[in-house]
Tab-separated table of C-alpha atoms and ligand atoms in Angstrom:
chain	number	residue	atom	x	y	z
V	10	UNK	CA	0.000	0.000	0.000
V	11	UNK	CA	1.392	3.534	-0.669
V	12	UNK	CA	2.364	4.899	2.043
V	13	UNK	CA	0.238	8.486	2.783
V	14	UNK	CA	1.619	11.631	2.442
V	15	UNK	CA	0.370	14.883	4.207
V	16	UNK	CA	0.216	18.181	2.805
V	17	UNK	CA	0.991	20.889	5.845
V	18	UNK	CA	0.306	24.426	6.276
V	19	UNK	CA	1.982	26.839	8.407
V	20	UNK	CA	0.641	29.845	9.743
V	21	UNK	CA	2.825	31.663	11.077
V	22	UNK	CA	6.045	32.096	10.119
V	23	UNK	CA	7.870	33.685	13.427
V	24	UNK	CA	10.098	32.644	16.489
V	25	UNK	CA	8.304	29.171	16.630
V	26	UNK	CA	6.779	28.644	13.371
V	27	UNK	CA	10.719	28.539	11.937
V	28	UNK	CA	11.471	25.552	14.787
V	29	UNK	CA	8.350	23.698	13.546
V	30	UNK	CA	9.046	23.910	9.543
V	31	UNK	CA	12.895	23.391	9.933
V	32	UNK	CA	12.131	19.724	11.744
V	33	UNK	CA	9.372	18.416	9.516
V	34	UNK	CA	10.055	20.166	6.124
V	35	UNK	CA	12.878	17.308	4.438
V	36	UNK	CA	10.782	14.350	6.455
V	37	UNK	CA	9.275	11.510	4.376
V	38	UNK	CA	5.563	11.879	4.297
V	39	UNK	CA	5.469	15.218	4.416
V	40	UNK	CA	4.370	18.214	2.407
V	41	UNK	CA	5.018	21.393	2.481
V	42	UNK	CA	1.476	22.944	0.943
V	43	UNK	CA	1.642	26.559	2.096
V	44	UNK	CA	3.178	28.884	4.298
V	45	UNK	CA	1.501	32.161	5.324
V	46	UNK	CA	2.470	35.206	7.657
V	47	UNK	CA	1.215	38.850	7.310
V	48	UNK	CA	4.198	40.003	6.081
V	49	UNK	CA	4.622	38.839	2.851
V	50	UNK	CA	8.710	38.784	2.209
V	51	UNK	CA	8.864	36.513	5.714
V	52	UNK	CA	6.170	34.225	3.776
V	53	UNK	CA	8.281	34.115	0.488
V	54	UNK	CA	11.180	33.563	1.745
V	55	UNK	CA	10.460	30.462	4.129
V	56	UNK	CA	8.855	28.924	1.137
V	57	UNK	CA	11.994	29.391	-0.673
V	58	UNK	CA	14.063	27.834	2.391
V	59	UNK	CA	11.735	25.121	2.747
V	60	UNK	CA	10.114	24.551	-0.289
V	61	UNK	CA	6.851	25.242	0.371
V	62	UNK	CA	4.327	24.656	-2.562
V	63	UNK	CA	2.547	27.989	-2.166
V	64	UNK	CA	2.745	31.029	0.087
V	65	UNK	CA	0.406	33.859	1.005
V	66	UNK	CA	-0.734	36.727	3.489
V	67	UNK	CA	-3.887	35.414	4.493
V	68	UNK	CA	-4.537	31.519	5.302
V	69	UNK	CA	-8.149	31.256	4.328
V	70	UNK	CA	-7.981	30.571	0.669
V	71	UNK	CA	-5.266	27.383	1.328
V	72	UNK	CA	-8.151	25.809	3.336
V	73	UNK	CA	-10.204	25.241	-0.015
V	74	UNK	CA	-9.500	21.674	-1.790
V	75	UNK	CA	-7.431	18.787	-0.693
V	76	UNK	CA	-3.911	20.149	-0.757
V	77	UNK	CA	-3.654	20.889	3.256
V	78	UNK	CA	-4.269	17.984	5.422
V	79	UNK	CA	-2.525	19.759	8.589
V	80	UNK	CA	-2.259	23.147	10.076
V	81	UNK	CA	0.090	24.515	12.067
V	82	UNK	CA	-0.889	27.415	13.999
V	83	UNK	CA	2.024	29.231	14.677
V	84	UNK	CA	0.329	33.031	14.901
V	85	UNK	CA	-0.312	34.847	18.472
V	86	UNK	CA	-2.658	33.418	21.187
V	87	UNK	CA	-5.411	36.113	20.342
V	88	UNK	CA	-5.530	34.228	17.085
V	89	UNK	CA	-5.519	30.583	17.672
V	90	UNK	CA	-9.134	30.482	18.368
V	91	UNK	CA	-10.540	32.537	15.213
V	92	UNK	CA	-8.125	30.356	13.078
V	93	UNK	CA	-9.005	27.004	14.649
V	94	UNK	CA	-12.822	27.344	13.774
V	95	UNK	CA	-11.603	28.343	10.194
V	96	UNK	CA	-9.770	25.257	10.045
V	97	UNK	CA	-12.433	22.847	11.402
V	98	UNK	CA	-15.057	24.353	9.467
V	99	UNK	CA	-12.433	23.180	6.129
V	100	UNK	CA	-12.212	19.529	8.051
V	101	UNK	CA	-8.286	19.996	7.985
V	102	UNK	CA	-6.371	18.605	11.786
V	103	UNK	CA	-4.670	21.005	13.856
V	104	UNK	CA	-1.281	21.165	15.476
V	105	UNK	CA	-1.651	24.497	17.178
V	106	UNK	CA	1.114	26.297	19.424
V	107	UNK	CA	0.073	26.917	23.339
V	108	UNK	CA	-1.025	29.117	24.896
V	109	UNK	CA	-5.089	27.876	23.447
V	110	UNK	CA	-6.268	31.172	23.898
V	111	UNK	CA	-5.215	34.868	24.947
V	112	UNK	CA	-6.694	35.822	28.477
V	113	UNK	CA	-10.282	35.026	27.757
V	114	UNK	CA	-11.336	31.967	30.148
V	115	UNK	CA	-14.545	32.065	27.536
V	116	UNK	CA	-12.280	31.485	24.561
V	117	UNK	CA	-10.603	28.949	26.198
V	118	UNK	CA	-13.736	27.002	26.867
V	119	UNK	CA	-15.018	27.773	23.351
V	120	UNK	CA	-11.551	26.072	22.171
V	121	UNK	CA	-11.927	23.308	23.890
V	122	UNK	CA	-15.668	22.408	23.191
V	123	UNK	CA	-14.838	22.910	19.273
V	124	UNK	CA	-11.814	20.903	19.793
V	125	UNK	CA	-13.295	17.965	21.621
V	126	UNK	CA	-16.583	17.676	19.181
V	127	UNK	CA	-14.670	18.021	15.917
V	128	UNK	CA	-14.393	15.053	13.564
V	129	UNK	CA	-10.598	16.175	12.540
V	130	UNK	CA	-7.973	16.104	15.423
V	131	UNK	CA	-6.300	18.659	17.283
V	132	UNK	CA	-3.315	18.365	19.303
V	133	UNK	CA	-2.087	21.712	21.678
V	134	UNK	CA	1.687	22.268	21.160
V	135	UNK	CA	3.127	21.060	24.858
V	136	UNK	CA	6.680	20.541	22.898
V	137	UNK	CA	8.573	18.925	26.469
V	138	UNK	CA	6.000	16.294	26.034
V	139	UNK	CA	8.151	14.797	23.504
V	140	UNK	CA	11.186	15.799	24.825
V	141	UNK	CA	13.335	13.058	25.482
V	142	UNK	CA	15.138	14.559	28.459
V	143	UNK	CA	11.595	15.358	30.109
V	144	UNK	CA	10.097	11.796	29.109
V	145	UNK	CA	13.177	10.167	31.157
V	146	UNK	CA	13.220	12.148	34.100
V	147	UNK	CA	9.417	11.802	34.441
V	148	UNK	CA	9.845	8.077	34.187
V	149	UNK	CA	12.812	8.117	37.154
V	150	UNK	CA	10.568	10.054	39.676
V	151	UNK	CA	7.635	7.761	38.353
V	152	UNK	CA	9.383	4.907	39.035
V	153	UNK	CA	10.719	6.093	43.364
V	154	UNK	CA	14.078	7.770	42.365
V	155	UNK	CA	13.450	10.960	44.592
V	156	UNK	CA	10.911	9.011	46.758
V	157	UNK	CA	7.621	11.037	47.541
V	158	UNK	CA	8.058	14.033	45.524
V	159	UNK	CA	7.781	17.109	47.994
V	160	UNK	CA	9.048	20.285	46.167
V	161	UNK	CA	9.646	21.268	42.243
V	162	UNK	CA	11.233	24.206	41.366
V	163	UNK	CA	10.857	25.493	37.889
V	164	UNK	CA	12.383	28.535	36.837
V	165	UNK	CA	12.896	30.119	33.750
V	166	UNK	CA	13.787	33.886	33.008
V	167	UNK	CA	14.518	35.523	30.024
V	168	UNK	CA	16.702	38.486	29.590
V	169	UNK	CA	14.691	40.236	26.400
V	170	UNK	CA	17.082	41.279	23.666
V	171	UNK	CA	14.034	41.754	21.076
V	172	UNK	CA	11.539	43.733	22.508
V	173	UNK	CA	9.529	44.000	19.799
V	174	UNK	CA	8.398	40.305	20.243
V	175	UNK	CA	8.359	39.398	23.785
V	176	UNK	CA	6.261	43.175	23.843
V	177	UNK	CA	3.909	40.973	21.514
V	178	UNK	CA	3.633	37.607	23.104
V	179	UNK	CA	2.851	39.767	26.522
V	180	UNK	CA	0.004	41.561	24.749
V	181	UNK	CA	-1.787	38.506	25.398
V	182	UNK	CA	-0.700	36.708	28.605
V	183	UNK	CA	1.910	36.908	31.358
V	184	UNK	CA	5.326	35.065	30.562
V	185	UNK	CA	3.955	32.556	33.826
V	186	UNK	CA	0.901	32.218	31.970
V	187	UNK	CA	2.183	31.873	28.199
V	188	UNK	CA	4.844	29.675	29.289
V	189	UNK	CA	3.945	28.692	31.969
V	190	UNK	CA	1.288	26.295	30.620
V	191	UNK	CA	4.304	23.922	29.612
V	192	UNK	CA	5.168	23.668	33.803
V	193	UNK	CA	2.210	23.504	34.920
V	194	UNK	CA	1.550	20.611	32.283
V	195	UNK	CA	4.857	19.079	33.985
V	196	UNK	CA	3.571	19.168	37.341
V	197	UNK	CA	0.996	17.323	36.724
V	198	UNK	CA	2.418	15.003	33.730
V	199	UNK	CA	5.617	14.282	36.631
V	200	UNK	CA	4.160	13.624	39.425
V	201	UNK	CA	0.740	12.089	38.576
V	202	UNK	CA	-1.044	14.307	40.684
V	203	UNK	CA	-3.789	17.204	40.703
V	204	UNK	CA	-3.450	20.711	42.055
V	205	UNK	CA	-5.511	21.862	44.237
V	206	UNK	CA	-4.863	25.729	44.984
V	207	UNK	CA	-2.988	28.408	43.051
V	208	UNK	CA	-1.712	31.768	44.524
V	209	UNK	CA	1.200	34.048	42.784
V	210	UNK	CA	2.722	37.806	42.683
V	211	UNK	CA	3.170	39.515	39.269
V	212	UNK	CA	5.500	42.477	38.957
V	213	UNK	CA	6.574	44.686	35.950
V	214	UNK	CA	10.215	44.827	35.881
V	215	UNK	CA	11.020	46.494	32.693
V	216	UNK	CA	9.055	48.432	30.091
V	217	UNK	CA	7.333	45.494	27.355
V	218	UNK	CA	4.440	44.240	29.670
V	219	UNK	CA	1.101	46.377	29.022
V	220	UNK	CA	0.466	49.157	31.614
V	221	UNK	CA	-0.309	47.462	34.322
V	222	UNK	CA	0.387	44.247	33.340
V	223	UNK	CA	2.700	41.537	34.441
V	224	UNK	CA	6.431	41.120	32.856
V	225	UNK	CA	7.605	38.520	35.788
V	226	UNK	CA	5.725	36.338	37.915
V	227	UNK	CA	5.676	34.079	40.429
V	228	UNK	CA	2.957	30.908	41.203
V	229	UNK	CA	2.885	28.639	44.091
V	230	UNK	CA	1.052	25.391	43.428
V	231	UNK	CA	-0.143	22.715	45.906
V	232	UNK	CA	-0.775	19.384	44.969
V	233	UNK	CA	-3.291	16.833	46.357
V	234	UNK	CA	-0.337	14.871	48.274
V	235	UNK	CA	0.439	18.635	49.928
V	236	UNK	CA	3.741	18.897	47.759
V	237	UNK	CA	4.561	22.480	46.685
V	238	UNK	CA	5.448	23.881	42.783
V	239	UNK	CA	7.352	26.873	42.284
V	240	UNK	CA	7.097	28.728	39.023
V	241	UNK	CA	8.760	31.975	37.937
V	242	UNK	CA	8.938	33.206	35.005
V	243	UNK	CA	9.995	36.752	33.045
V	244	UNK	CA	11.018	38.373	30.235
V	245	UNK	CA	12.150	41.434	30.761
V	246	UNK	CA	14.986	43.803	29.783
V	247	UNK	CA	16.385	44.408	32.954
V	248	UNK	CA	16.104	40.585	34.369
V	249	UNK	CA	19.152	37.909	34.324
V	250	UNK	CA	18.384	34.960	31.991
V	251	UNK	CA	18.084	32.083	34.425
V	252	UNK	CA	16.790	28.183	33.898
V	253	UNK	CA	16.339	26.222	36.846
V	254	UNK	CA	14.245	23.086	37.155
V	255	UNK	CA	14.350	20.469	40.525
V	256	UNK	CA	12.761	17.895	41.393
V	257	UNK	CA	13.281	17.007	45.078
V	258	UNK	CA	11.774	14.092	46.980
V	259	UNK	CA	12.056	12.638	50.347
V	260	UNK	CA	15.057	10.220	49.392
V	261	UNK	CA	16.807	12.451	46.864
V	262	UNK	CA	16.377	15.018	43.952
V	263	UNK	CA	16.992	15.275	40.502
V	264	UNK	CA	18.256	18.509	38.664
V	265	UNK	CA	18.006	18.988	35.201
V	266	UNK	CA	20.068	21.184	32.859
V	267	UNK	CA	19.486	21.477	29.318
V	268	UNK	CA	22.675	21.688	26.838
V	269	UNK	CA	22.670	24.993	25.954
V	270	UNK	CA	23.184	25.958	29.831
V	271	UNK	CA	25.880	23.393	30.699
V	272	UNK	CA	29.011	25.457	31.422
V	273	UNK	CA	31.271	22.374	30.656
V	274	UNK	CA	31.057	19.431	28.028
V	275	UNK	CA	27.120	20.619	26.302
V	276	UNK	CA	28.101	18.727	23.598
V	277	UNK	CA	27.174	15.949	25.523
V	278	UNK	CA	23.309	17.333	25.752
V	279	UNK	CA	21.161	18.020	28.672
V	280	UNK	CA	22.777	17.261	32.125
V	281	UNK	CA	20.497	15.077	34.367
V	282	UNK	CA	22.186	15.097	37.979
V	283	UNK	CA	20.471	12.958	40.346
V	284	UNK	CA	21.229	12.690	44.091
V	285	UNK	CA	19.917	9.282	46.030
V	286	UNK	CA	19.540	10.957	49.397
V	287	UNK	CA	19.461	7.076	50.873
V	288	UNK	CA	22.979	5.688	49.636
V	289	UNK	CA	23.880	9.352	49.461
V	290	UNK	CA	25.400	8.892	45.676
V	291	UNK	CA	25.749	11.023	43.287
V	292	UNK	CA	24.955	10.119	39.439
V	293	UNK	CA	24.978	12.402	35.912
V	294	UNK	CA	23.224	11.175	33.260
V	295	UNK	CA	24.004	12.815	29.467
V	296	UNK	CA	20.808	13.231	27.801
V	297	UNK	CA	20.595	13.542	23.847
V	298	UNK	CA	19.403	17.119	23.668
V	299	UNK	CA	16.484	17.414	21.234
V	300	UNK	CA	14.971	20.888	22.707
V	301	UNK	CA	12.027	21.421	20.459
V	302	UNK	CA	11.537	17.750	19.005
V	303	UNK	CA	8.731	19.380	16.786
V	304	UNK	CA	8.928	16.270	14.414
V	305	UNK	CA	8.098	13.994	17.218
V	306	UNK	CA	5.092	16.350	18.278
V	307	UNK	CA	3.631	16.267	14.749
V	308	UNK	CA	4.053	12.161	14.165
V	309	UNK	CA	1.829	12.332	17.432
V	310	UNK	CA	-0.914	14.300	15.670
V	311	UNK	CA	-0.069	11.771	12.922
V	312	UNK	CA	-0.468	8.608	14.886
V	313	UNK	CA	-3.982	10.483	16.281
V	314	UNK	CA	-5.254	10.885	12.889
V	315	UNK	CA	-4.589	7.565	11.685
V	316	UNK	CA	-5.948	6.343	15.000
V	317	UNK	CA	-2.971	5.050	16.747
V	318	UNK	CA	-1.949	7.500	19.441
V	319	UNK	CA	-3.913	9.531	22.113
V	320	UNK	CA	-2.994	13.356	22.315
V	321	UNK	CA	0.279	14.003	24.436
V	322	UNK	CA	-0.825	16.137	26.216
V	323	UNK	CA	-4.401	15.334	25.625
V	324	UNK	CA	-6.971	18.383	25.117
V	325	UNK	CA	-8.240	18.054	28.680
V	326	UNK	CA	-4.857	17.981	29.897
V	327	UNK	CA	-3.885	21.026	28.025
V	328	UNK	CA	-7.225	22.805	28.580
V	329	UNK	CA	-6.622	22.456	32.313
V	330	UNK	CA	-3.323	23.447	32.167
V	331	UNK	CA	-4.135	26.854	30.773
V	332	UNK	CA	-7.336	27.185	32.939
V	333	UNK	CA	-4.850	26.777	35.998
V	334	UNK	CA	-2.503	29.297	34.694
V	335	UNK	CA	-5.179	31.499	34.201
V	336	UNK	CA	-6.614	31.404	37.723
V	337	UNK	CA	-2.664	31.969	38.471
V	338	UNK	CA	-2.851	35.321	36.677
V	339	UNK	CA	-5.910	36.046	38.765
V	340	UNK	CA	-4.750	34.840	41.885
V	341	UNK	CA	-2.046	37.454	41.501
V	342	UNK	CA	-4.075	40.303	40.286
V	343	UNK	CA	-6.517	39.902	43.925
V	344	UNK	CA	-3.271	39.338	45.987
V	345	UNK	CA	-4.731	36.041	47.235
V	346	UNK	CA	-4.272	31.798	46.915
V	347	UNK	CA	-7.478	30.392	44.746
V	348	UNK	CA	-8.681	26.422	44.561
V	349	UNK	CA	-8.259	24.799	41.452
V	350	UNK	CA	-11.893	23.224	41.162
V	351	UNK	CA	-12.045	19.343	39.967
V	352	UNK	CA	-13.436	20.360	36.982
V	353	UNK	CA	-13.395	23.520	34.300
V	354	UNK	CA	-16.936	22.283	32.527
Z	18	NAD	N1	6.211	25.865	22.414
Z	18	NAD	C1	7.156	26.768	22.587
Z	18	NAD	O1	8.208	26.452	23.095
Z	18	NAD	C2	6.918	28.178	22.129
Z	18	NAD	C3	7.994	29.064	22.062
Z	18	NAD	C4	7.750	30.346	21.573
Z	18	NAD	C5	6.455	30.733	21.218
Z	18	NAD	N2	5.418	29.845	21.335
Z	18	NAD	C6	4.032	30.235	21.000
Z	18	NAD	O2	3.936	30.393	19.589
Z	18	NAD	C7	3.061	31.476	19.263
Z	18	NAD	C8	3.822	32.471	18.386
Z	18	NAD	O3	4.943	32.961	19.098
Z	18	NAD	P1	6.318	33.382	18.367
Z	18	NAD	O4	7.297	33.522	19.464
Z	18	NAD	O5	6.629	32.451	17.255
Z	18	NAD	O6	5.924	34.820	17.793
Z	18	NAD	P2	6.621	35.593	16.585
Z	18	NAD	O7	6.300	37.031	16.754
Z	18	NAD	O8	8.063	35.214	16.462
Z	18	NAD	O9	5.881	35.018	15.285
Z	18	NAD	C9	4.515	35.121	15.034
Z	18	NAD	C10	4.344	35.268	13.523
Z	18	NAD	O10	2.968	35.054	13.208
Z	18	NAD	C11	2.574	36.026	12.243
Z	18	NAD	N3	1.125	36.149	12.371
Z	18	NAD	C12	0.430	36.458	13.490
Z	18	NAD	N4	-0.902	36.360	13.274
Z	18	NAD	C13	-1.043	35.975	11.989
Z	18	NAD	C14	-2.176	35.684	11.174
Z	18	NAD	N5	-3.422	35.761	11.648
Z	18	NAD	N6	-1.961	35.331	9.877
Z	18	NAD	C15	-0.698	35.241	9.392
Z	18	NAD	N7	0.408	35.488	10.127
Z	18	NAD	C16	0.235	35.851	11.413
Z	18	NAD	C17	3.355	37.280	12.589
Z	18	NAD	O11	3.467	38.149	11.478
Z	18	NAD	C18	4.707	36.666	13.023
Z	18	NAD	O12	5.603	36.550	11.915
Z	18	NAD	C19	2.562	32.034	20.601
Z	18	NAD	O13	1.331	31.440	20.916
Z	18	NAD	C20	3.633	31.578	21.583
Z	18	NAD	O14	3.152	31.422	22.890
Z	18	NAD	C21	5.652	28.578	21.751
């Protein structure tokens, strides 16, 4: 049987929509059917540079006809929802970039209702879900490396060198809630568990965030076993770039550093130090360092449309991810810790 080949689309060509065409353009199977941004030069010249078939300002006339199979939406959050209905109207799967939604908890839940009832699939870009450095240290503290896990730490600051985007991005959401969806994800993807209550302080360091707004943030989680989550995010031009992510249990932690922050041999890829509190032993484990494996994300969406794989994350698991990081926004904005309720709908 011939093997089936999928046309994509991109929309989107930015910061992300590069990582995603750059992985998936050469791969067997795949299509390149269209690439689209506002600006048109950005648009020509990624379909020059990965030979896409077509390329255009405005995505709605490469959802008529057969040629697109697969979109990815690569465009602001403020977007995804407008573009998604567009695309499930047109019966074409969806691959699109977190956050769902801008700040709108009634977007979100539009998103996901659409999502859920459509006949085509749609997976939410969590990209450490099929990061190989994530997958294995989820399966150590799955399997009793730290013990009961107590604490994680997750930090990640950006120092912003191009204002114009971050400025963008923060239009919508709060670095802790744009990117923060990705940890919170973790939290629950690594230990198994639910949280229960979210609390946080925003601040505006620099001068990108809205007036008003939040640039950094901070969120305290609890979990249903009563272990804590740390989160901090910014992007800011005055704040140090820092990446920081722990895992500590009550018989040892694990610390993870990805390549591009190892001071010594990065070539190695990410650095995954683990400490058995019990024999007290130290071990480092080299990790092949795919950041972004964006190939690996779409052959999930793949393996769901040919009815082989379940979403990673699945929609629920994303929805509630960026329903918790919304009440995380809130719970900053009224100075106070909110529950998480079981259930969004
Ligand atoms: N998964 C990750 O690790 C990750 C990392 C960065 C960004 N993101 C997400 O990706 C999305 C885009 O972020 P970015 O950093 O790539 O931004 P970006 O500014 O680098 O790129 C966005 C591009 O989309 C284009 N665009 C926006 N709306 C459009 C529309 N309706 N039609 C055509 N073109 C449109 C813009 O012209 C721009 O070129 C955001 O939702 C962001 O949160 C995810």
């Amino acid at each position: 049987m011939e093997k089936r080949s999928y046309g994509v689309l991109l929309i989107g060509c930015g910061h992300i929509g590069e990582s995603h065409i750059e992985e998936i353009y050469y791969r067997e199977g795949i299509r390149i059917a269209g690439v689209v941004d506002f600006h048109a030069e950005t648009a020509r010249l990624f379909a020059r540079k990965y030979g896409a078939e077509r390329w255009g300002t405005d995505y709605r006339p490469f959802l008529e006809g057969d040629a697109v199979d697969i979109v990815i939406i690569a465009t602001y959050a403020d977007s995804h929802l407008p573009i998604l209905k567009d695309c499930l109207a047109a019966g074409k799967h969806v691959l699109c970039e977190k956050p769902m939604t801008a700040g709108r908890e009634e977007d979100a839940a539009e998103f996901y209702r659409l999502a859920g009832n459509a006949k085509t699939r749609v997976l939410i870009a969590h990209v450490l879900r099929h990061n190989a450095t994530y997958q294995r240290v989820r399966e150590m503290i799955r399997a009793g490396a730290v013990g009961e896990l107590r604490l994680m730490r997750m930090v990640q600051n950006h120092h912003v060198m191009n204002p114009g985007r971050y400025g963008r991005l923060m239009a919508d959401c709060p670095p802790f809630v744009d990117c923060g969806v990705h940890y919170i994800d973790v939290a629950r993807w690594f230990s198994g568990r639910e949280i229960v209550s979210v609390g946080g302080f925003g601040s505006r360091t620099g001068s990108l965030a809205p007036e008003g707004g939040y640039d950094h943030g901070i969120l305290t989680m609890r979990l249903d076993n009563g272990a804590s989550v740390l989160y901090e995010a910014g992007w800011s031009e005055t704040i140090a770039a820092e990446n920081r992510k722990e895992f500590i249990g009550d018989r040892g932690r694990i610390r993870l550093t990805l390549a591009c922050d190892r001071h010594a041999d990065r070539e190695e890829g990410d650095l995954i130090e683990y400490y058995d509190a019990v024999n007290r032993e130290y071990r480092t484990i080299n990790s092949p360092s795919v950041y972004k494996n964006m190939w690996g994300q779409l052959q999930c969406l793949i393996g769901m449309i040919e009815g082989k794989t379940e979403g990673s994350p699945t929609l629920e698991d994303a929805y509630r991810a960026f329903r918790i990081a919304l009440l995380g926004w809130r719970a900053c904005r009224e100075g106070r810790e909110l529950p998480v309720p079981e259930k969004f709908v």
